[in-house]
JSON list of C-alpha atoms in Angstrom, two decimals:
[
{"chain": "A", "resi": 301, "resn": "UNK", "atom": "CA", "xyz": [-146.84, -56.04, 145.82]},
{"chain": "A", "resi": 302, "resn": "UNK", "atom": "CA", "xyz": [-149.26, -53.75, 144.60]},
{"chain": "A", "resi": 303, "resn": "UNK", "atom": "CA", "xyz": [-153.02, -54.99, 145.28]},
{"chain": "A", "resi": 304, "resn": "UNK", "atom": "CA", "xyz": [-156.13, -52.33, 143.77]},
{"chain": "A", "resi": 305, "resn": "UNK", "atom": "CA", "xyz": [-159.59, -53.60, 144.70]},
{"chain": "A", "resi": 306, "resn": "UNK", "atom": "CA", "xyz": [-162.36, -51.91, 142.95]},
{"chain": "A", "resi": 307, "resn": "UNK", "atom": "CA", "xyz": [-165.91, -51.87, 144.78]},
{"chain": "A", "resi": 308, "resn": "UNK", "atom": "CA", "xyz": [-168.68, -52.38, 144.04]},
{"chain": "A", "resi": 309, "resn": "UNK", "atom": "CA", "xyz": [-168.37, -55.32, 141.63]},
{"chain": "A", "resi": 310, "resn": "UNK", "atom": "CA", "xyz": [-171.82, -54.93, 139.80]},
{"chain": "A", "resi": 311, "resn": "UNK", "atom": "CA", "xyz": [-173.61, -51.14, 140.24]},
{"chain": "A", "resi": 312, "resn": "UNK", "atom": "CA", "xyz": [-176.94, -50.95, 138.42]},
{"chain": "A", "resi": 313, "resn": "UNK", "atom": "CA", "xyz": [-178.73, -47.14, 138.33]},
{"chain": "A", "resi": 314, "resn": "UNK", "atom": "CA", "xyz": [-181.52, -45.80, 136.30]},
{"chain": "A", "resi": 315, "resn": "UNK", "atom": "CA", "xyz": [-181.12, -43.24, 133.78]},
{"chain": "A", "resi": 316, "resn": "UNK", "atom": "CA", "xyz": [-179.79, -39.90, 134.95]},
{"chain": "A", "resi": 317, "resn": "UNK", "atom": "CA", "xyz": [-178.63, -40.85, 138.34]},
{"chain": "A", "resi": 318, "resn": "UNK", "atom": "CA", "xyz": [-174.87, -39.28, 139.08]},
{"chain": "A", "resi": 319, "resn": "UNK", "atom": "CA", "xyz": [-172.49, -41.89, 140.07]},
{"chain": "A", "resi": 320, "resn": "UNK", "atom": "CA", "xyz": [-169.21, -43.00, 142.04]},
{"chain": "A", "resi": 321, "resn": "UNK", "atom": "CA", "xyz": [-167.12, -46.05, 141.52]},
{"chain": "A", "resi": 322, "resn": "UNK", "atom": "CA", "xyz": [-164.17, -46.77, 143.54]},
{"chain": "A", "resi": 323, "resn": "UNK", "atom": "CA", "xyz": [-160.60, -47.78, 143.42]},
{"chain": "A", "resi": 324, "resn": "UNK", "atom": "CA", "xyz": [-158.36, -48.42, 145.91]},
{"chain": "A", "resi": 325, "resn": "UNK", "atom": "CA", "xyz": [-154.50, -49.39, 145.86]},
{"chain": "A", "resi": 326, "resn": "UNK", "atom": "CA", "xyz": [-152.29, -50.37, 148.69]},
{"chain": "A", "resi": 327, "resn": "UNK", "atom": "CA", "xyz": [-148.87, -49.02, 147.16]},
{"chain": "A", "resi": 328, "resn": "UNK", "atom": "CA", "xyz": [-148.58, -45.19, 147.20]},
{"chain": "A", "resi": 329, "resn": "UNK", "atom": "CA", "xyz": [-145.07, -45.13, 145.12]},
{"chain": "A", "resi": 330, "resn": "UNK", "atom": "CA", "xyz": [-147.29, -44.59, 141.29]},
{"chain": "A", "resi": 331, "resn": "UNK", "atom": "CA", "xyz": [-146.34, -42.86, 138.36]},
{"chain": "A", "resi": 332, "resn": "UNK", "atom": "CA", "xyz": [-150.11, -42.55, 137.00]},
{"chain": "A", "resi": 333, "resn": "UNK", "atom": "CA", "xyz": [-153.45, -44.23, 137.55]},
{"chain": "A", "resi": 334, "resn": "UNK", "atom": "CA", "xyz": [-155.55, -44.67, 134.21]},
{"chain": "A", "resi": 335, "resn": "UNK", "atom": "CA", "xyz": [-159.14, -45.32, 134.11]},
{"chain": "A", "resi": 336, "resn": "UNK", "atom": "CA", "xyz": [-160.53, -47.43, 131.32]},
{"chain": "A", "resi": 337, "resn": "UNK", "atom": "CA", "xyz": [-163.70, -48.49, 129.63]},
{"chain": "A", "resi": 338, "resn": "UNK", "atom": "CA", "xyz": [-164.17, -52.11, 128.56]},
{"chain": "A", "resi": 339, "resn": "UNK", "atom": "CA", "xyz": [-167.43, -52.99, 126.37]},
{"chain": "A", "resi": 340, "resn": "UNK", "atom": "CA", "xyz": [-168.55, -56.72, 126.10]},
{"chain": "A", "resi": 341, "resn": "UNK", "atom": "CA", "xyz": [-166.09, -58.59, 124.39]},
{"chain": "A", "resi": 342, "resn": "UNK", "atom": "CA", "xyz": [-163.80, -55.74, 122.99]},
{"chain": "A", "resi": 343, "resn": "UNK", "atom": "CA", "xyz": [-161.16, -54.07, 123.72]},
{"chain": "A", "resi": 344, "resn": "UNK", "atom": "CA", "xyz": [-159.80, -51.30, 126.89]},
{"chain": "A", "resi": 345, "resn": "UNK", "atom": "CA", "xyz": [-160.90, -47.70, 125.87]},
{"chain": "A", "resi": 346, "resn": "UNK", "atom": "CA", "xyz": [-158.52, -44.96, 127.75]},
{"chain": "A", "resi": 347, "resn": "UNK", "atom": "CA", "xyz": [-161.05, -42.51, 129.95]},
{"chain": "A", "resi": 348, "resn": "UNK", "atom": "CA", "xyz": [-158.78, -40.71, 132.03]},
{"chain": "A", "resi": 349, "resn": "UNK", "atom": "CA", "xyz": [-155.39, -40.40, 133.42]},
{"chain": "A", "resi": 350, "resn": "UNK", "atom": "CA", "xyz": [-153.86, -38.81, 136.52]},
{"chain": "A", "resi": 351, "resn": "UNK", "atom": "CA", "xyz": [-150.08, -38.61, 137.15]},
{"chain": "A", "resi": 352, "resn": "UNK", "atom": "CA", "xyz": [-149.04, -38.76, 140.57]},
{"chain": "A", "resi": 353, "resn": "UNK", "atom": "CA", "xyz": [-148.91, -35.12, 141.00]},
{"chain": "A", "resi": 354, "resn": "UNK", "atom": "CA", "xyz": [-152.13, -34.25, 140.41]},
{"chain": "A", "resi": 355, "resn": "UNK", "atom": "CA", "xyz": [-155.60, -34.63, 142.28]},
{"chain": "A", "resi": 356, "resn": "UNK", "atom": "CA", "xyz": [-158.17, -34.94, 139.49]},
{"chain": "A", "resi": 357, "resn": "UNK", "atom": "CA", "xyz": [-158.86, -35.25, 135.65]},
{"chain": "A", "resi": 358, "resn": "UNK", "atom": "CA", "xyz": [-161.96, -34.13, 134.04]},
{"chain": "A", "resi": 359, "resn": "UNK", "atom": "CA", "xyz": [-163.73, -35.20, 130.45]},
{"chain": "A", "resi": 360, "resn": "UNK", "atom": "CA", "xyz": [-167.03, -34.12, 129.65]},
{"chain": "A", "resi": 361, "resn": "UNK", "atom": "CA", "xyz": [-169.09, -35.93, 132.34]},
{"chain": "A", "resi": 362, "resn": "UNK", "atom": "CA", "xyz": [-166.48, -38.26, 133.70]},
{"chain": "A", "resi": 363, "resn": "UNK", "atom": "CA", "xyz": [-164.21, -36.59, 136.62]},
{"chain": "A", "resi": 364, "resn": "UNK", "atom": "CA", "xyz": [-161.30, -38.82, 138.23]},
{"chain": "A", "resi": 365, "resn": "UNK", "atom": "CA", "xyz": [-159.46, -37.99, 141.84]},
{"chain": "A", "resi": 366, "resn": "UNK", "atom": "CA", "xyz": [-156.55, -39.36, 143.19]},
{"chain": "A", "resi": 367, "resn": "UNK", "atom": "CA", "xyz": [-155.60, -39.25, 146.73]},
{"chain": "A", "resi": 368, "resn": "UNK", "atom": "CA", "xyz": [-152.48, -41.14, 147.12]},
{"chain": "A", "resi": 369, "resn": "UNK", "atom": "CA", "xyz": [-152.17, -40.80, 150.93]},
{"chain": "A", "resi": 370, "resn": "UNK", "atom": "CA", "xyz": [-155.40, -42.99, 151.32]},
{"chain": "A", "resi": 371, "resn": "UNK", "atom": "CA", "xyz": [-154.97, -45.09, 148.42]},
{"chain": "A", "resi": 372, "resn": "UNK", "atom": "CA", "xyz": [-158.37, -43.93, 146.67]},
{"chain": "A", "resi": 373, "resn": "UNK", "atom": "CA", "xyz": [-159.50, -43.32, 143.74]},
{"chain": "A", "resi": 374, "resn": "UNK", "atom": "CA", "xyz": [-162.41, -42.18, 142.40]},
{"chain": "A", "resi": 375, "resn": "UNK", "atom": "CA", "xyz": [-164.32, -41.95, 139.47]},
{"chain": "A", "resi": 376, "resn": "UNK", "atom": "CA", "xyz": [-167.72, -39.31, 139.26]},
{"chain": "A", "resi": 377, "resn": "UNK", "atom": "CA", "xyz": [-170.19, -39.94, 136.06]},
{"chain": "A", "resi": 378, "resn": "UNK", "atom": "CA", "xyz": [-172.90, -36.94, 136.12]},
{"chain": "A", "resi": 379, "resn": "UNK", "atom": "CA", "xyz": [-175.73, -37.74, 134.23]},
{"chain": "A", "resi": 380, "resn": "UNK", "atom": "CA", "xyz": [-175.61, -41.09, 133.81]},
{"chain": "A", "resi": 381, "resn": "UNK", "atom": "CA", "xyz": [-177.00, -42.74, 129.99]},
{"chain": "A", "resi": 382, "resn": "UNK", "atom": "CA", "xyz": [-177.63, -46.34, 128.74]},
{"chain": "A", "resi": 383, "resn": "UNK", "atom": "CA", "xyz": [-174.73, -45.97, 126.62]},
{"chain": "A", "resi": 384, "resn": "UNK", "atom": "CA", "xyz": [-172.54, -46.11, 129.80]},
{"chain": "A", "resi": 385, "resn": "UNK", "atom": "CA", "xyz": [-173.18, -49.43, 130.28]},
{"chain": "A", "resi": 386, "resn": "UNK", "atom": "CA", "xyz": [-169.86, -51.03, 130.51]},
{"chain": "A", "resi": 387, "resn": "UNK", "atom": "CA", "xyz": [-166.86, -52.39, 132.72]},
{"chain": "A", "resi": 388, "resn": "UNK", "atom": "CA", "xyz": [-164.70, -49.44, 133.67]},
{"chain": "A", "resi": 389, "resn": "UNK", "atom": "CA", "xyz": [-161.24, -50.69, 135.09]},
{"chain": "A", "resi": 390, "resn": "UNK", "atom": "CA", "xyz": [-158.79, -48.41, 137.35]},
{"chain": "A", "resi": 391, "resn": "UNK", "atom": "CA", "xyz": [-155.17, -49.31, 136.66]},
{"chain": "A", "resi": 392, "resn": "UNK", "atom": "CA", "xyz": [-152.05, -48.00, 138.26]},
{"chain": "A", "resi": 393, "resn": "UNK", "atom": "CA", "xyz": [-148.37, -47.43, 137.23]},
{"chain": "A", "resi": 394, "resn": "UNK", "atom": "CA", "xyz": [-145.74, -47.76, 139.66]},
{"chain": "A", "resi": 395, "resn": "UNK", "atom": "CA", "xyz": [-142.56, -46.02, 139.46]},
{"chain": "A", "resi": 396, "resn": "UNK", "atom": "CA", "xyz": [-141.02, -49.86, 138.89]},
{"chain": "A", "resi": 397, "resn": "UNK", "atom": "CA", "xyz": [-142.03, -49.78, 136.03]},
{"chain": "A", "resi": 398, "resn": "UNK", "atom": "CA", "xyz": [-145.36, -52.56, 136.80]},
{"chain": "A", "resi": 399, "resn": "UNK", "atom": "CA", "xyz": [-149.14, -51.79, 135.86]},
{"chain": "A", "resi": 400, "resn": "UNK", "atom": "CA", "xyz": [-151.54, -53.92, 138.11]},
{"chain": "A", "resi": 401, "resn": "UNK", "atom": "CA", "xyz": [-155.19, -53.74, 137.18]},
{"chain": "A", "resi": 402, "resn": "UNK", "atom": "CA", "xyz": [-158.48, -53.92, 139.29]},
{"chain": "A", "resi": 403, "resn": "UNK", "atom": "CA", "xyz": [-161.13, -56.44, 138.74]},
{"chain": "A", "resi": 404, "resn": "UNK", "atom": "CA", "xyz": [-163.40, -53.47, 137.31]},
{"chain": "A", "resi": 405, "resn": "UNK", "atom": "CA", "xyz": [-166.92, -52.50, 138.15]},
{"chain": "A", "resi": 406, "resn": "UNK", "atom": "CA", "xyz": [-169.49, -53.39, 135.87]},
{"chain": "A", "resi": 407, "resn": "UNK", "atom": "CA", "xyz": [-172.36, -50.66, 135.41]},
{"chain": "A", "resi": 408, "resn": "UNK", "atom": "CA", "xyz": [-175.62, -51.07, 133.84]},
{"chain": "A", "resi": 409, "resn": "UNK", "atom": "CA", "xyz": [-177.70, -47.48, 133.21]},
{"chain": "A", "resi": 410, "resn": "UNK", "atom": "CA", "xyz": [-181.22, -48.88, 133.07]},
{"chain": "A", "resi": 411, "resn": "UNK", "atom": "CA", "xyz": [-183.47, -46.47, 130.78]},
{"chain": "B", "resi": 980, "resn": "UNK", "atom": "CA", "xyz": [-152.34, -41.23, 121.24]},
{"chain": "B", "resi": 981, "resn": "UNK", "atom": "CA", "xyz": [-152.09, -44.44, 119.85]},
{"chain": "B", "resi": 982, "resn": "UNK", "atom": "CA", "xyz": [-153.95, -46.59, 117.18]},
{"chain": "B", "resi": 983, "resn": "UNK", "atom": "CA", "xyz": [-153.61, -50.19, 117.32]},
{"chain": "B", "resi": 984, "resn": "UNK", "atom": "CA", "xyz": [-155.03, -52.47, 115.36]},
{"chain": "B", "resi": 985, "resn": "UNK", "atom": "CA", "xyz": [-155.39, -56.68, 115.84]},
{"chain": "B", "resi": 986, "resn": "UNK", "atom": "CA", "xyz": [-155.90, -59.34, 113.42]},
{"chain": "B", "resi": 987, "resn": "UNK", "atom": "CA", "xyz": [-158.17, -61.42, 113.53]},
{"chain": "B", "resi": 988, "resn": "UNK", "atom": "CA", "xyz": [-160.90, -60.11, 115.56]},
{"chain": "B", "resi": 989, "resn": "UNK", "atom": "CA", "xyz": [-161.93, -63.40, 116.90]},
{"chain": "B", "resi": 990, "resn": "UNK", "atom": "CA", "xyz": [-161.42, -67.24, 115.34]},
{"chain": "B", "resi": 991, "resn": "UNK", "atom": "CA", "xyz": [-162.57, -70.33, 116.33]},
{"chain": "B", "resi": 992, "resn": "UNK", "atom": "CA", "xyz": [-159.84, -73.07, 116.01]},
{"chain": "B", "resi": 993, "resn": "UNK", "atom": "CA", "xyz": [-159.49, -77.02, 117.30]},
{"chain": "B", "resi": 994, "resn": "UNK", "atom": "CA", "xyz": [-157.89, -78.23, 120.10]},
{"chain": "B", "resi": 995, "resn": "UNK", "atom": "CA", "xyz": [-153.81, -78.83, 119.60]},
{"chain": "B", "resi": 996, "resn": "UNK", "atom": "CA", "xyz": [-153.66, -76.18, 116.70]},
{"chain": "B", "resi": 997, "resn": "UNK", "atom": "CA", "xyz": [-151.85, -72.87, 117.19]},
{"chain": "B", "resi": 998, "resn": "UNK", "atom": "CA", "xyz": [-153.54, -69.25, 116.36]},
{"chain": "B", "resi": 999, "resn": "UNK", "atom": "CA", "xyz": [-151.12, -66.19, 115.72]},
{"chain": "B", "resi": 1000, "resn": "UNK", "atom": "CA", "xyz": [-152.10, -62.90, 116.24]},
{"chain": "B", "resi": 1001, "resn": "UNK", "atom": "CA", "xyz": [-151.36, -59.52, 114.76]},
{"chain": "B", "resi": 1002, "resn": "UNK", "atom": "CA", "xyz": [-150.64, -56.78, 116.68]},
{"chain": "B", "resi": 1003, "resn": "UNK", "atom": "CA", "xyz": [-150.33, -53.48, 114.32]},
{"chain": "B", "resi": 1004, "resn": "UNK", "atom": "CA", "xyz": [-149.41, -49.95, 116.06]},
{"chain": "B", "resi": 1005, "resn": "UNK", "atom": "CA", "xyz": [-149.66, -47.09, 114.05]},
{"chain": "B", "resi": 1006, "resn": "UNK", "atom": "CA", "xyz": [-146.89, -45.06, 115.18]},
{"chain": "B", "resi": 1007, "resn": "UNK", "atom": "CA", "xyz": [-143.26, -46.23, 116.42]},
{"chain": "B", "resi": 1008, "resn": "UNK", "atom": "CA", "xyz": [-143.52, -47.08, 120.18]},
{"chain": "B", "resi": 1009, "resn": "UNK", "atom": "CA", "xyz": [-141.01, -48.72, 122.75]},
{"chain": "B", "resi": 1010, "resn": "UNK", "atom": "CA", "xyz": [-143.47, -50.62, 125.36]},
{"chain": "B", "resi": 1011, "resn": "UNK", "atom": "CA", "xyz": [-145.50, -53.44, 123.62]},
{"chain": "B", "resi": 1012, "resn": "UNK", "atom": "CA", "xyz": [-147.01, -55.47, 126.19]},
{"chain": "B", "resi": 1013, "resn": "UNK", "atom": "CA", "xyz": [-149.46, -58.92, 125.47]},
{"chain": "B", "resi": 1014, "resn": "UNK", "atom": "CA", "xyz": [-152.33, -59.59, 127.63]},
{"chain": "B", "resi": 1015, "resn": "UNK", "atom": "CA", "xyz": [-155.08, -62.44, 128.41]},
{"chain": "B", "resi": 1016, "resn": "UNK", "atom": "CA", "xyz": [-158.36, -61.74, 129.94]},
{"chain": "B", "resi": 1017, "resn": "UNK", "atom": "CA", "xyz": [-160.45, -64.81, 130.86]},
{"chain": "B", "resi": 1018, "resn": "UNK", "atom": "CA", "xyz": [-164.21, -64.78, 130.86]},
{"chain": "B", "resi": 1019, "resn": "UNK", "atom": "CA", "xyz": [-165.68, -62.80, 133.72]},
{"chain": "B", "resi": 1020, "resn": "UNK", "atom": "CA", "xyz": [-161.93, -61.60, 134.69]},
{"chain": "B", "resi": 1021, "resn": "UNK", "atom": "CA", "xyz": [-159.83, -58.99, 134.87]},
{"chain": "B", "resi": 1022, "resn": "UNK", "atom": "CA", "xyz": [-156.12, -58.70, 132.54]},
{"chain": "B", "resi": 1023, "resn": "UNK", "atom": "CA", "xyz": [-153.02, -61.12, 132.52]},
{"chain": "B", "resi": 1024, "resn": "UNK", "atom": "CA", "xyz": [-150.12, -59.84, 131.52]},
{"chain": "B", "resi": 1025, "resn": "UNK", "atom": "CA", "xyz": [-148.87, -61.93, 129.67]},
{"chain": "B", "resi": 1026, "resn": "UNK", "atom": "CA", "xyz": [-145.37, -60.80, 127.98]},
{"chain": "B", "resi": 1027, "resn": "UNK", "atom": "CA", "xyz": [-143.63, -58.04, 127.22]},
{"chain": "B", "resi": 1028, "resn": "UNK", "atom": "CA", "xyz": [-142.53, -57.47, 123.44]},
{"chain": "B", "resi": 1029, "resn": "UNK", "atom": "CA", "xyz": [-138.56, -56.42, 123.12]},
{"chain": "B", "resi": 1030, "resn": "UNK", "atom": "CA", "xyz": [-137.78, -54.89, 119.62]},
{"chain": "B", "resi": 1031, "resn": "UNK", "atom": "CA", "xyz": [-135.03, -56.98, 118.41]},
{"chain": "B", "resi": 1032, "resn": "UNK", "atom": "CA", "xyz": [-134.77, -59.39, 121.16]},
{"chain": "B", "resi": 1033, "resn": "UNK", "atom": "CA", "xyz": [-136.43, -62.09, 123.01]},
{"chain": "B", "resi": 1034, "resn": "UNK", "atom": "CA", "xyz": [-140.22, -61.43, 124.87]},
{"chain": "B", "resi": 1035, "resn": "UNK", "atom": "CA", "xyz": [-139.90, -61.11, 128.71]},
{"chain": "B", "resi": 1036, "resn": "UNK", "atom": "CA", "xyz": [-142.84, -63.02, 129.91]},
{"chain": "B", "resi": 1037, "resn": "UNK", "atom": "CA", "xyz": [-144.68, -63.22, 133.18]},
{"chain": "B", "resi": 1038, "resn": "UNK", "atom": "CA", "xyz": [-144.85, -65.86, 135.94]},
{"chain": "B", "resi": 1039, "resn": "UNK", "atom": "CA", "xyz": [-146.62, -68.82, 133.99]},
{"chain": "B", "resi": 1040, "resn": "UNK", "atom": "CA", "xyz": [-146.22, -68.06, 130.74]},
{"chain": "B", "resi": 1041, "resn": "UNK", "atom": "CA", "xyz": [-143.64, -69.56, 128.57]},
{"chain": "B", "resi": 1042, "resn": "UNK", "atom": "CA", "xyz": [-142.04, -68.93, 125.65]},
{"chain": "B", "resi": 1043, "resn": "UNK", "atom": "CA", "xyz": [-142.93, -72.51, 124.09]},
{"chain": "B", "resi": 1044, "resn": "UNK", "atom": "CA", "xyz": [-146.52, -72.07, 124.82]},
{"chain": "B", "resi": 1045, "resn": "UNK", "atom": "CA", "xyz": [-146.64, -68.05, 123.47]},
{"chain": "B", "resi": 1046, "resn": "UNK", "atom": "CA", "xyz": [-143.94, -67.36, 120.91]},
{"chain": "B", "resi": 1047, "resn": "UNK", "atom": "CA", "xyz": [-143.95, -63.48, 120.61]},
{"chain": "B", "resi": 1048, "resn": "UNK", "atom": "CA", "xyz": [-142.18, -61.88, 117.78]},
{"chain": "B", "resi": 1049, "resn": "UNK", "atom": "CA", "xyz": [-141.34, -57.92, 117.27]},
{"chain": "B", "resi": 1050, "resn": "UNK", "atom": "CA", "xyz": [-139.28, -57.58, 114.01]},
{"chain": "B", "resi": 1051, "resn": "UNK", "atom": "CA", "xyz": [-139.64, -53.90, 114.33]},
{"chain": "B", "resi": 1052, "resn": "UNK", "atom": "CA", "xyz": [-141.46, -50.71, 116.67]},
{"chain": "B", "resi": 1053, "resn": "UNK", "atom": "CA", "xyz": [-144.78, -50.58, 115.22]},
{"chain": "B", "resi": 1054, "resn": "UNK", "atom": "CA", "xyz": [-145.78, -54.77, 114.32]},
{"chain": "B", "resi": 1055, "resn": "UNK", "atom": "CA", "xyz": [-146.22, -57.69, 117.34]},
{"chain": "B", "resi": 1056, "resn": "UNK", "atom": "CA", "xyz": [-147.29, -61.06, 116.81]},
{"chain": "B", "resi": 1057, "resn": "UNK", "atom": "CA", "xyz": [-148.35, -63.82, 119.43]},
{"chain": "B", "resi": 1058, "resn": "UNK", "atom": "CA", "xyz": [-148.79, -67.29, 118.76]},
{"chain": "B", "resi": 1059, "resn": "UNK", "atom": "CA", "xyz": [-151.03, -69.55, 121.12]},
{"chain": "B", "resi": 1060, "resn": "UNK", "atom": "CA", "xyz": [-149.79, -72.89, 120.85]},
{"chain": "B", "resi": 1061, "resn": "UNK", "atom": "CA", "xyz": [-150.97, -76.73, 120.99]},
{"chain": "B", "resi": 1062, "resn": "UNK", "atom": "CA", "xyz": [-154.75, -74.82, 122.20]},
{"chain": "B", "resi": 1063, "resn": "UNK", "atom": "CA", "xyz": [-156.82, -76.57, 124.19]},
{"chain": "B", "resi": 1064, "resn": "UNK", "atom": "CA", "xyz": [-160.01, -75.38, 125.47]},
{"chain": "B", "resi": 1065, "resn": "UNK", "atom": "CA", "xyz": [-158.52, -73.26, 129.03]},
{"chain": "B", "resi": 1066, "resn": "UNK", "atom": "CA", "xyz": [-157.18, -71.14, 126.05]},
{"chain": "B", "resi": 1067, "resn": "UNK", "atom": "CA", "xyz": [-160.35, -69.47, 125.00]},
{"chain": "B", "resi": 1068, "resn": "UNK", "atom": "CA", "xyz": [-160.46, -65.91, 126.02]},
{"chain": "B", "resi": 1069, "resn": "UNK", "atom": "CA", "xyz": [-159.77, -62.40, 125.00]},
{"chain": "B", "resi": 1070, "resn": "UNK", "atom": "CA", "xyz": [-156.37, -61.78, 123.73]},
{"chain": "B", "resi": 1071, "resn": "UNK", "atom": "CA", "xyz": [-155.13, -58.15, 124.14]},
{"chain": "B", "resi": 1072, "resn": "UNK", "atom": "CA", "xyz": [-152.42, -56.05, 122.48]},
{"chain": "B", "resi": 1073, "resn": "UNK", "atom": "CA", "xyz": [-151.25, -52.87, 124.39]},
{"chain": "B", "resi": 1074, "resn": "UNK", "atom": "CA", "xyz": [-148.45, -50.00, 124.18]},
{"chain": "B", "resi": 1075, "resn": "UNK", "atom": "CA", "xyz": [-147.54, -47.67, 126.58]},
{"chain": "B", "resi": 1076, "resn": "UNK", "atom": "CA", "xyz": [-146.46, -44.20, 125.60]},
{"chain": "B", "resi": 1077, "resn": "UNK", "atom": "CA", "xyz": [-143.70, -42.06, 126.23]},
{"chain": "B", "resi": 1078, "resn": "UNK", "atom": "CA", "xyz": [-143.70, -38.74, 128.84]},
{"chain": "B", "resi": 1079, "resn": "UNK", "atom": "CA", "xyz": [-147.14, -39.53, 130.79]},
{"chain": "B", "resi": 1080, "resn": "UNK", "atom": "CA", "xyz": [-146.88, -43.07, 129.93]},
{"chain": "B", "resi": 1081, "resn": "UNK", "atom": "CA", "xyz": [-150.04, -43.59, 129.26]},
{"chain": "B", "resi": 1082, "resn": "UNK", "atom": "CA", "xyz": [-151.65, -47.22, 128.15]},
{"chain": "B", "resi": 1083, "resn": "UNK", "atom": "CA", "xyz": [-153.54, -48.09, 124.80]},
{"chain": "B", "resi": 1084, "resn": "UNK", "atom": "CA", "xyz": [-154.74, -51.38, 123.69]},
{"chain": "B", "resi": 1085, "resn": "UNK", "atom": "CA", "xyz": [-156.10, -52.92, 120.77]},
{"chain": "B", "resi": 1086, "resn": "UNK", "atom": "CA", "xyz": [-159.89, -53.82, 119.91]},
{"chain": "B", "resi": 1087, "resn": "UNK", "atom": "CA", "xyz": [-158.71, -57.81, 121.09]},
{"chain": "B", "resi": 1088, "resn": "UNK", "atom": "CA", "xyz": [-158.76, -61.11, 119.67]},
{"chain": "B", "resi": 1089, "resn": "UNK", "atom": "CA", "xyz": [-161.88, -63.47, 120.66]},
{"chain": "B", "resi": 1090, "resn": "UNK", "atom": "CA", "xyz": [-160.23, -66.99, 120.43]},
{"chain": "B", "resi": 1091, "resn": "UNK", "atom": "CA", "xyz": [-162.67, -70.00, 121.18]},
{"chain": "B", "resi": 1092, "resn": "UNK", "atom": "CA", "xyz": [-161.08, -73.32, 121.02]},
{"chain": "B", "resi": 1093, "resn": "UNK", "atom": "CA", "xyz": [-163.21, -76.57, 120.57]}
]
């Protein structure tokens, strides 16, 4: 069964700091791992997605890796802004056909 | 890409009354999936919507409890039944795309039950 753990829980940073959150999976056999933005009370905003064959994704100041063989993923915001403040969630898509979603990482960009 | 819309944004309703919720996609897709997020947690799965046939739902969920109905590829609704108050929480609509498969979902539905 597919676990992903995403750490830290909470991550607070001033303004303009560069940061990393993590995600880590214990099944290696996905199709594509999707990271998401969730803002108090609404709904999942698509950030970035990887398919299985590829290493990284890039948007603007967001960049995504995937490293299957470790189970990692990782996602880089450069720059960071109040307006980031959110709940980003990792999410992964097996070949069966399942998506299992972390617990997310909630990050407050203090000005 | 997909745009997906839900109706209603958020209600409050009484305990043992039922809610139904609107689940508009605005293009024709095959995955249509219904989710649950608690406060302070992460998502539930709660069904998948067939076109045509009956929901597949998840390991405690039942069909009594969340009627699902998908008359066609683009429109969803789920009904929350007899509420009570463990019901209040963020109601999610999502579709999954075709070729990278990737995963949209709706704005939500806020549903407090007193």
């Amino acid at each position: 069964k597919q676990e992903v753990t995403q750490i830290p829980a909470a991550l607070s940073v001033p303004e303009g700091e560069n940061l990393v959150l993590n995600c880590s999976f214990t099944d290696s056999a996905i199709y594509n791992l999707q990271w998401f933005r969730q803002d108090p009370g609404k709904g999942l905003t698509s950030l970035l997605l990887i398919q299985s064959s590829q290493r990284e994704q890039t948007s603007g100041r967001l960049n995504a890796s995937l490293d299957k063989s470790s189970g990692r993923s990782t996602l880089y915001i450069a720059a960071s802004q109040p307006g980031d403040s959110a709940t980003y969630l990792c999410a992964l898509y097996t070949n069966a056909g399942k998506s299992t979603f972390g617990d997310g990482t909630t990050l407050t960009v203090k000005p | 890409s997909a745009v997906i819309s839900q109706k209603p944004s958020r209600d409050i309703c009484q305990r043992g009354t039922s809610l139904t919720i609107q689940c508009q996609v605005d293009s024709q897709v095959t995955m249509m999936f219904w989710y649950r997020q608690q406060p302070g947690q992460s998502l539930t799965l709660i069904a998948t919507a067939n076109q045509g046939s009956e929901a597949t739902y998840e390991s405690g969920f039942v069909i009594d409890k969340f009627p699902i109905s998908r008359p066609n590829l683009t429109f969803s609704t789920l009904t929350v039944s007899n509420l009570s108050p463990e019901d209040s929480s963020i109601y999610l609509c999502s579709v999954r795309g075709t070729g990278l498969y990737e995963q949209y979902f709706g704005p939500g539905t806020r549903l407090t039950v007193t």
